[in-house]
Amino acid sequence: MQQAGNPAPECILLAGVGGGLGRALVGEVARRYPRAQLLTISRANSAAPVDAQNHLTLSLSDPAATPAVKDWLGARTLPHWVIVCNGVLHWQNHRPEKNVQQCTDEALLQSLSINVLSHVHLAQAVAPLLQRRSPFTWASLSAKVGSIEDNQLGGWYSYRMSKAALNMLVRNLSIEWGRKLDCCRVVAVHPGTTDTALSKPFQQNIPASKLYTPAQSADRIVSVLEQLSDADSGKLLFWDGTQIPW
Ligand SMILES: NC(=O)c1ccc[n+]([C@@H]2O[C@H](COP(=O)([O-])OP(=O)(O)OC[C@H]3O[C@@H](n4cnc5c(N)ncnc54)[C@H](OP(=O)(O)O)[C@@H]3O)[C@@H](O)[C@H]2O)c1
């Protein structure tokens, strides 16, 4: 039987809390679920107000992250929700490509490392801990521009390709974990254009009404997760919960 709505989480794992959306999500889940335990991961000691006892400092894009996170999580409460914020669009010496000649192996590999492998390594750490009867929700922050069907503009090769790969990871996890668990929702979420370091260089053509604050987007993302049903698992969702084609 299909279940609508998601049980309130007693323990939430937020990965990538050093970023704009990650920090805002820490505030939002603390506000909505003041009694829930919050576990956090970031490359640095977090700027967000997190519990140092339940914060792990490492880079999820590093393959050594998988055993380290597994050991760390194994000594804690199994999270009911995992939200993975890790992602990159530009960095020093790299701007999104306008044409295929601008693509470099280095930029594509770096994009895959952060946009995909961070999520893979965390999934590998979590997978052995999952329990059939414990309801489980996984959300990877992805992007609408990773949708192949939605792509009418082209460009942004490494970001689009790596987010499309992330979307496939999410779809696969939804199938694998859906077979294993009684209640499992695995989704990719597009947060909408949000005023963070990631979008900063590309905000000039965005109308003010379509550039959201991190707090607004965090509120919407958590609302999407609260309202998930079994039928949503394996989908790429817009910030209002509607489906974006893969
Ligand atoms: N902002 C937008 O308009 C927008 C739109 C669509 C999708 N998104 C997606 O939303 C997510 C959060 O983005 P944001 O706007 O909050 O961007 P941000 O402020 O630039 O945050 C970057 C995120 O990526 C992680 N990260 C960066 N470099 C990393 C590395 N070398 N290894 C591992 N992790 C690394 C950071 O984790 P640490 O905690 O370790 O620093 C942080 O969670 C991303 O996946 C992004 O693609 C954003």
Short mmCIF file of C-alpha atoms and ligand atoms in Angstrom, two decimals:
data_model
loop_
_atom_site.label_atom_id
_atom_site.label_comp_id
_atom_site.label_asym_id
_atom_site.label_seq_id
_atom_site.Cartn_x
_atom_site.Cartn_y
_atom_site.Cartn_z
CA MET A 1 0.00 0.00 0.00
CA GLN A 2 1.34 3.48 -0.89
CA GLN A 3 2.10 5.74 2.04
CA ALA A 4 1.75 9.52 1.70
CA GLY A 5 3.67 12.01 3.85
CA ASN A 6 6.94 11.32 5.55
CA PRO A 7 7.26 10.49 9.26
CA ALA A 8 8.95 13.28 11.27
CA PRO A 9 12.67 12.42 11.51
CA GLU A 10 14.25 11.67 14.87
CA CYS A 11 17.75 11.88 13.47
CA ILE A 12 18.92 13.85 10.42
CA LEU A 13 22.29 13.74 8.67
CA LEU A 14 23.18 16.87 6.72
CA ALA A 15 26.26 16.69 4.49
CA GLY A 16 27.97 19.78 3.09
CA VAL A 17 26.92 22.18 5.83
CA GLY A 18 29.76 24.57 4.97
CA GLY A 19 27.85 25.80 1.89
CA GLY A 20 25.04 28.35 1.65
CA LEU A 21 22.20 25.84 1.38
CA GLY A 22 23.79 23.44 3.87
CA ARG A 23 24.06 26.16 6.51
CA ALA A 24 20.46 27.26 5.92
CA LEU A 25 19.23 23.66 6.14
CA VAL A 26 20.91 23.28 9.55
CA GLY A 27 18.83 26.24 10.76
CA GLU A 28 15.63 25.00 9.14
CA VAL A 29 15.72 21.44 10.49
CA ALA A 30 16.68 22.72 13.96
CA ARG A 31 13.65 25.05 13.85
CA ARG A 32 11.18 22.40 12.62
CA TYR A 33 12.46 19.41 14.60
CA PRO A 34 13.99 20.83 17.78
CA ARG A 35 14.11 17.39 19.40
CA ALA A 36 15.70 15.59 16.46
CA GLN A 37 19.36 14.68 16.63
CA LEU A 38 21.40 16.48 13.98
CA LEU A 39 24.54 14.90 12.50
CA THR A 40 26.63 17.09 10.18
CA ILE A 41 29.54 16.66 7.78
CA SER A 42 31.69 19.36 6.22
CA ARG A 43 35.26 19.88 5.03
CA ALA A 44 35.82 22.47 7.72
CA ASN A 45 34.70 22.93 11.26
CA SER A 46 31.26 24.17 10.41
CA ALA A 47 30.33 27.84 10.34
CA ALA A 48 26.77 26.69 11.04
CA PRO A 49 25.82 26.26 14.71
CA VAL A 50 26.27 22.49 14.98
CA ASP A 51 27.00 20.17 17.86
CA ALA A 52 30.76 19.55 17.73
CA GLN A 53 30.21 16.05 19.17
CA ASN A 54 28.06 15.18 16.17
CA HIS A 55 30.05 16.95 13.47
CA LEU A 56 32.49 15.13 11.22
CA THR A 57 35.17 17.14 9.44
CA LEU A 58 36.20 15.56 6.13
CA SER A 59 35.86 15.88 2.39
CA LEU A 60 33.23 13.52 1.03
CA SER A 61 34.86 13.63 -2.40
CA ASP A 62 37.87 11.79 -0.92
CA PRO A 63 37.50 7.96 -1.30
CA ALA A 64 38.82 7.56 2.26
CA ALA A 65 35.58 9.25 3.39
CA THR A 66 33.53 6.06 2.99
CA PRO A 67 35.09 3.96 5.79
CA ALA A 68 35.53 7.05 8.00
CA VAL A 69 31.86 8.03 7.72
CA LYS A 70 30.72 4.43 8.18
CA ASP A 71 32.66 4.12 11.44
CA TRP A 72 31.46 7.53 12.65
CA LEU A 73 27.82 6.77 11.81
CA GLY A 74 28.07 3.27 13.25
CA ALA A 75 28.61 4.78 16.70
CA ARG A 76 25.52 7.00 16.38
CA THR A 77 21.76 6.82 15.87
CA LEU A 78 20.84 5.71 12.35
CA PRO A 79 19.57 8.84 10.53
CA HIS A 80 16.00 8.78 9.23
CA TRP A 81 16.82 11.55 6.77
CA VAL A 82 20.02 12.22 4.86
CA ILE A 83 20.34 15.46 2.89
CA VAL A 84 23.44 15.82 0.72
CA CYS A 85 24.28 19.36 -0.35
CA ASN A 86 27.71 18.85 -1.92
CA GLY A 87 28.06 20.36 -5.38
CA VAL A 88 30.20 22.66 -7.47
CA LEU A 89 29.64 24.83 -10.55
CA HIS A 90 32.74 27.05 -10.73
CA TRP A 91 36.04 27.50 -8.95
CA GLN A 92 39.28 29.40 -9.40
CA ASN A 93 40.24 29.08 -13.09
CA HIS A 94 37.00 27.32 -14.01
CA ARG A 95 33.81 28.89 -15.33
CA PRO A 96 30.94 26.84 -16.85
CA GLU A 97 31.73 26.00 -20.47
CA LYS A 98 29.89 27.77 -23.32
CA ASN A 99 30.99 25.23 -25.94
CA VAL A 100 32.57 21.80 -26.18
CA GLN A 101 36.03 23.19 -27.01
CA GLN A 102 36.15 24.79 -23.57
CA CYS A 103 35.73 21.41 -21.83
CA THR A 104 38.81 20.13 -20.07
CA ASP A 105 39.31 16.69 -18.57
CA GLU A 106 40.42 18.39 -15.39
CA ALA A 107 37.18 20.38 -14.96
CA LEU A 108 34.99 17.43 -15.86
CA LEU A 109 36.78 15.14 -13.42
CA GLN A 110 36.63 17.75 -10.65
CA SER A 111 32.88 18.24 -11.29
CA LEU A 112 32.29 14.49 -11.17
CA SER A 113 34.35 14.21 -8.00
CA ILE A 114 32.29 16.76 -6.08
CA ASN A 115 28.86 16.50 -7.74
CA VAL A 116 28.76 12.71 -7.94
CA LEU A 117 31.46 10.96 -5.93
CA SER A 118 30.68 12.90 -2.73
CA HIS A 119 27.16 11.45 -2.91
CA VAL A 120 28.42 7.97 -3.89
CA HIS A 121 30.87 7.83 -0.98
CA LEU A 122 28.20 8.86 1.51
CA ALA A 123 25.74 6.31 0.08
CA GLN A 124 28.40 3.60 0.42
CA ALA A 125 28.91 4.53 4.08
CA VAL A 126 25.17 4.57 4.85
CA ALA A 127 24.12 1.46 2.88
CA PRO A 128 25.46 -1.21 5.26
CA LEU A 129 23.74 0.49 8.21
CA LEU A 130 20.21 0.61 6.75
CA GLN A 131 17.57 -1.45 8.53
CA ARG A 132 14.52 -2.88 6.81
CA ARG A 133 11.99 -1.53 9.31
CA SER A 134 13.53 1.88 9.85
CA PRO A 135 11.93 4.51 7.53
CA PHE A 136 14.62 6.15 5.46
CA THR A 137 14.73 9.26 3.27
CA TRP A 138 17.68 10.34 1.11
CA ALA A 139 17.76 13.67 -0.75
CA SER A 140 20.61 14.72 -3.01
CA LEU A 141 20.57 18.39 -3.95
CA SER A 142 20.81 18.24 -7.72
CA ALA A 143 19.86 20.77 -10.41
CA LYS A 144 17.24 21.17 -13.11
CA VAL A 145 20.08 21.73 -15.59
CA GLY A 146 21.04 18.07 -15.00
CA SER A 147 17.79 17.01 -16.67
CA ILE A 148 18.50 15.75 -20.19
CA GLU A 149 14.92 16.19 -21.36
CA ASP A 150 14.67 19.74 -19.97
CA ASN A 151 17.91 20.89 -21.64
CA GLN A 152 17.04 23.39 -24.38
CA LEU A 153 19.96 25.79 -23.91
CA GLY A 154 23.11 23.66 -23.95
CA GLY A 155 26.40 24.82 -22.42
CA TRP A 156 27.61 24.26 -18.83
CA TYR A 157 28.98 20.89 -19.93
CA SER A 158 30.71 19.65 -16.80
CA TYR A 159 27.98 20.80 -14.42
CA ARG A 160 25.16 19.40 -16.58
CA MET A 161 26.92 16.09 -17.24
CA SER A 162 27.85 15.55 -13.60
CA LYS A 163 24.36 16.44 -12.34
CA ALA A 164 22.86 14.05 -14.94
CA ALA A 165 25.16 11.35 -13.51
CA LEU A 166 24.05 12.27 -9.98
CA ASN A 167 20.44 11.91 -11.09
CA MET A 168 21.18 8.38 -12.29
CA LEU A 169 22.81 7.58 -8.96
CA VAL A 170 19.64 8.71 -7.18
CA ARG A 171 17.45 6.63 -9.45
CA ASN A 172 19.62 3.54 -8.86
CA LEU A 173 19.67 4.04 -5.08
CA SER A 174 15.88 4.35 -5.06
CA ILE A 175 15.63 0.94 -6.75
CA GLU A 176 18.30 -0.81 -4.66
CA TRP A 177 17.16 0.55 -1.30
CA GLY A 178 13.48 0.34 -2.26
CA ARG A 179 13.90 -3.44 -2.52
CA LYS A 180 15.69 -3.65 0.78
CA LEU A 181 13.62 -1.37 3.03
CA ASP A 182 9.94 -1.30 3.99
CA CYS A 183 9.73 2.50 3.74
CA CYS A 184 12.31 4.27 1.62
CA ARG A 185 12.20 7.54 -0.31
CA VAL A 186 15.19 8.54 -2.39
CA VAL A 187 14.97 11.78 -4.38
CA ALA A 188 17.01 14.42 -6.15
CA VAL A 189 15.84 17.97 -5.38
CA HIS A 190 16.36 21.13 -7.43
CA PRO A 191 16.43 23.97 -4.90
CA GLY A 192 15.78 26.81 -7.39
CA THR A 193 18.31 29.59 -7.96
CA THR A 194 19.47 30.49 -4.49
CA ASP A 195 21.74 33.34 -3.43
CA THR A 196 24.87 31.41 -2.46
CA ALA A 197 28.53 31.41 -3.56
CA LEU A 198 27.63 28.82 -6.22
CA SER A 199 25.19 31.08 -8.08
CA LYS A 200 26.86 34.44 -7.31
CA PRO A 201 28.58 34.98 -10.70
CA PHE A 202 25.37 34.10 -12.62
CA GLN A 203 22.76 36.17 -10.83
CA GLN A 204 22.71 39.28 -13.04
CA ASN A 205 20.00 37.98 -15.43
CA ILE A 206 17.85 36.42 -12.72
CA PRO A 207 14.81 38.52 -11.77
CA ALA A 208 14.84 39.36 -8.04
CA SER A 209 11.59 37.40 -7.63
CA LYS A 210 13.33 34.22 -8.89
CA LEU A 211 16.49 34.51 -6.79
CA TYR A 212 15.69 32.92 -3.45
CA THR A 213 17.39 33.38 -0.11
CA PRO A 214 19.05 30.29 1.37
CA ALA A 215 16.45 30.35 4.17
CA GLN A 216 13.57 30.36 1.65
CA SER A 217 15.07 27.45 -0.28
CA ALA A 218 15.85 25.47 2.87
CA ASP A 219 12.24 25.91 4.01
CA ARG A 220 10.99 24.63 0.65
CA ILE A 221 13.38 21.68 0.52
CA VAL A 222 12.33 20.49 3.98
CA SER A 223 8.65 20.92 3.02
CA VAL A 224 9.24 18.75 -0.06
CA LEU A 225 10.82 16.05 2.14
CA GLU A 226 7.99 16.22 4.66
CA GLN A 227 5.43 15.61 1.93
CA LEU A 228 7.18 12.78 0.11
CA SER A 229 5.14 9.70 -0.71
CA ASP A 230 6.33 6.27 -1.86
CA ALA A 231 5.41 7.30 -5.41
CA ASP A 232 7.94 10.16 -5.32
CA SER A 233 10.91 7.88 -4.71
CA GLY A 234 13.32 7.76 -7.64
CA LYS A 235 12.34 11.20 -8.97
CA LEU A 236 13.93 14.59 -9.55
CA LEU A 237 11.73 17.13 -7.78
CA PHE A 238 11.41 20.87 -8.13
CA TRP A 239 11.42 22.97 -4.93
CA ASP A 240 7.61 22.88 -4.85
CA GLY A 241 7.55 19.07 -5.02
CA THR A 242 6.53 18.82 -8.69
CA GLN A 243 8.45 16.38 -10.87
CA ILE A 244 11.14 17.45 -13.36
CA PRO A 245 11.72 14.92 -16.15
CA TRP A 246 15.08 13.13 -15.93
N1 LIG B 1 22.58 27.90 -5.29
C1 LIG B 1 21.85 27.57 -6.36
O1 LIG B 1 21.31 28.42 -7.08
C2 LIG B 1 21.66 26.11 -6.72
C3 LIG B 1 20.81 25.80 -7.80
C4 LIG B 1 20.65 24.46 -8.16
C5 LIG B 1 21.28 23.47 -7.46
N2 LIG B 1 22.10 23.81 -6.41
C6 LIG B 1 22.79 22.72 -5.71
O2 LIG B 1 22.63 22.86 -4.32
C7 LIG B 1 23.77 22.32 -3.65
C8 LIG B 1 24.30 23.32 -2.62
O3 LIG B 1 24.79 24.44 -3.31
P1 LIG B 1 25.05 25.87 -2.61
O4 LIG B 1 24.28 26.83 -3.41
O5 LIG B 1 24.84 25.79 -1.15
O6 LIG B 1 26.58 26.06 -2.97
P2 LIG B 1 27.83 26.45 -2.06
O7 LIG B 1 27.47 27.46 -1.06
O8 LIG B 1 28.92 26.75 -3.05
O9 LIG B 1 28.14 25.07 -1.31
C9 LIG B 1 28.97 24.10 -1.92
C10 LIG B 1 28.73 22.73 -1.34
O10 LIG B 1 29.59 21.79 -1.98
C11 LIG B 1 30.48 21.20 -1.04
N3 LIG B 1 31.83 21.15 -1.63
C12 LIG B 1 32.48 22.14 -2.30
N4 LIG B 1 33.70 21.72 -2.67
C13 LIG B 1 33.83 20.45 -2.22
C14 LIG B 1 34.87 19.48 -2.28
N5 LIG B 1 36.04 19.74 -2.86
N6 LIG B 1 34.65 18.26 -1.74
C15 LIG B 1 33.45 17.98 -1.13
N7 LIG B 1 32.42 18.87 -1.02
C16 LIG B 1 32.62 20.08 -1.58
C17 LIG B 1 30.42 22.07 0.19
O11 LIG B 1 30.61 21.24 1.33
P3 LIG B 1 31.46 21.63 2.63
O12 LIG B 1 30.48 21.67 3.73
O13 LIG B 1 32.41 20.51 2.79
O14 LIG B 1 32.11 22.95 2.38
C18 LIG B 1 29.01 22.63 0.14
O15 LIG B 1 28.06 21.71 0.64
C19 LIG B 1 24.78 21.95 -4.75
O16 LIG B 1 24.71 20.56 -5.00
C20 LIG B 1 24.30 22.73 -5.94
O17 LIG B 1 24.66 22.12 -7.17
C21 LIG B 1 22.31 25.10 -6.04
#
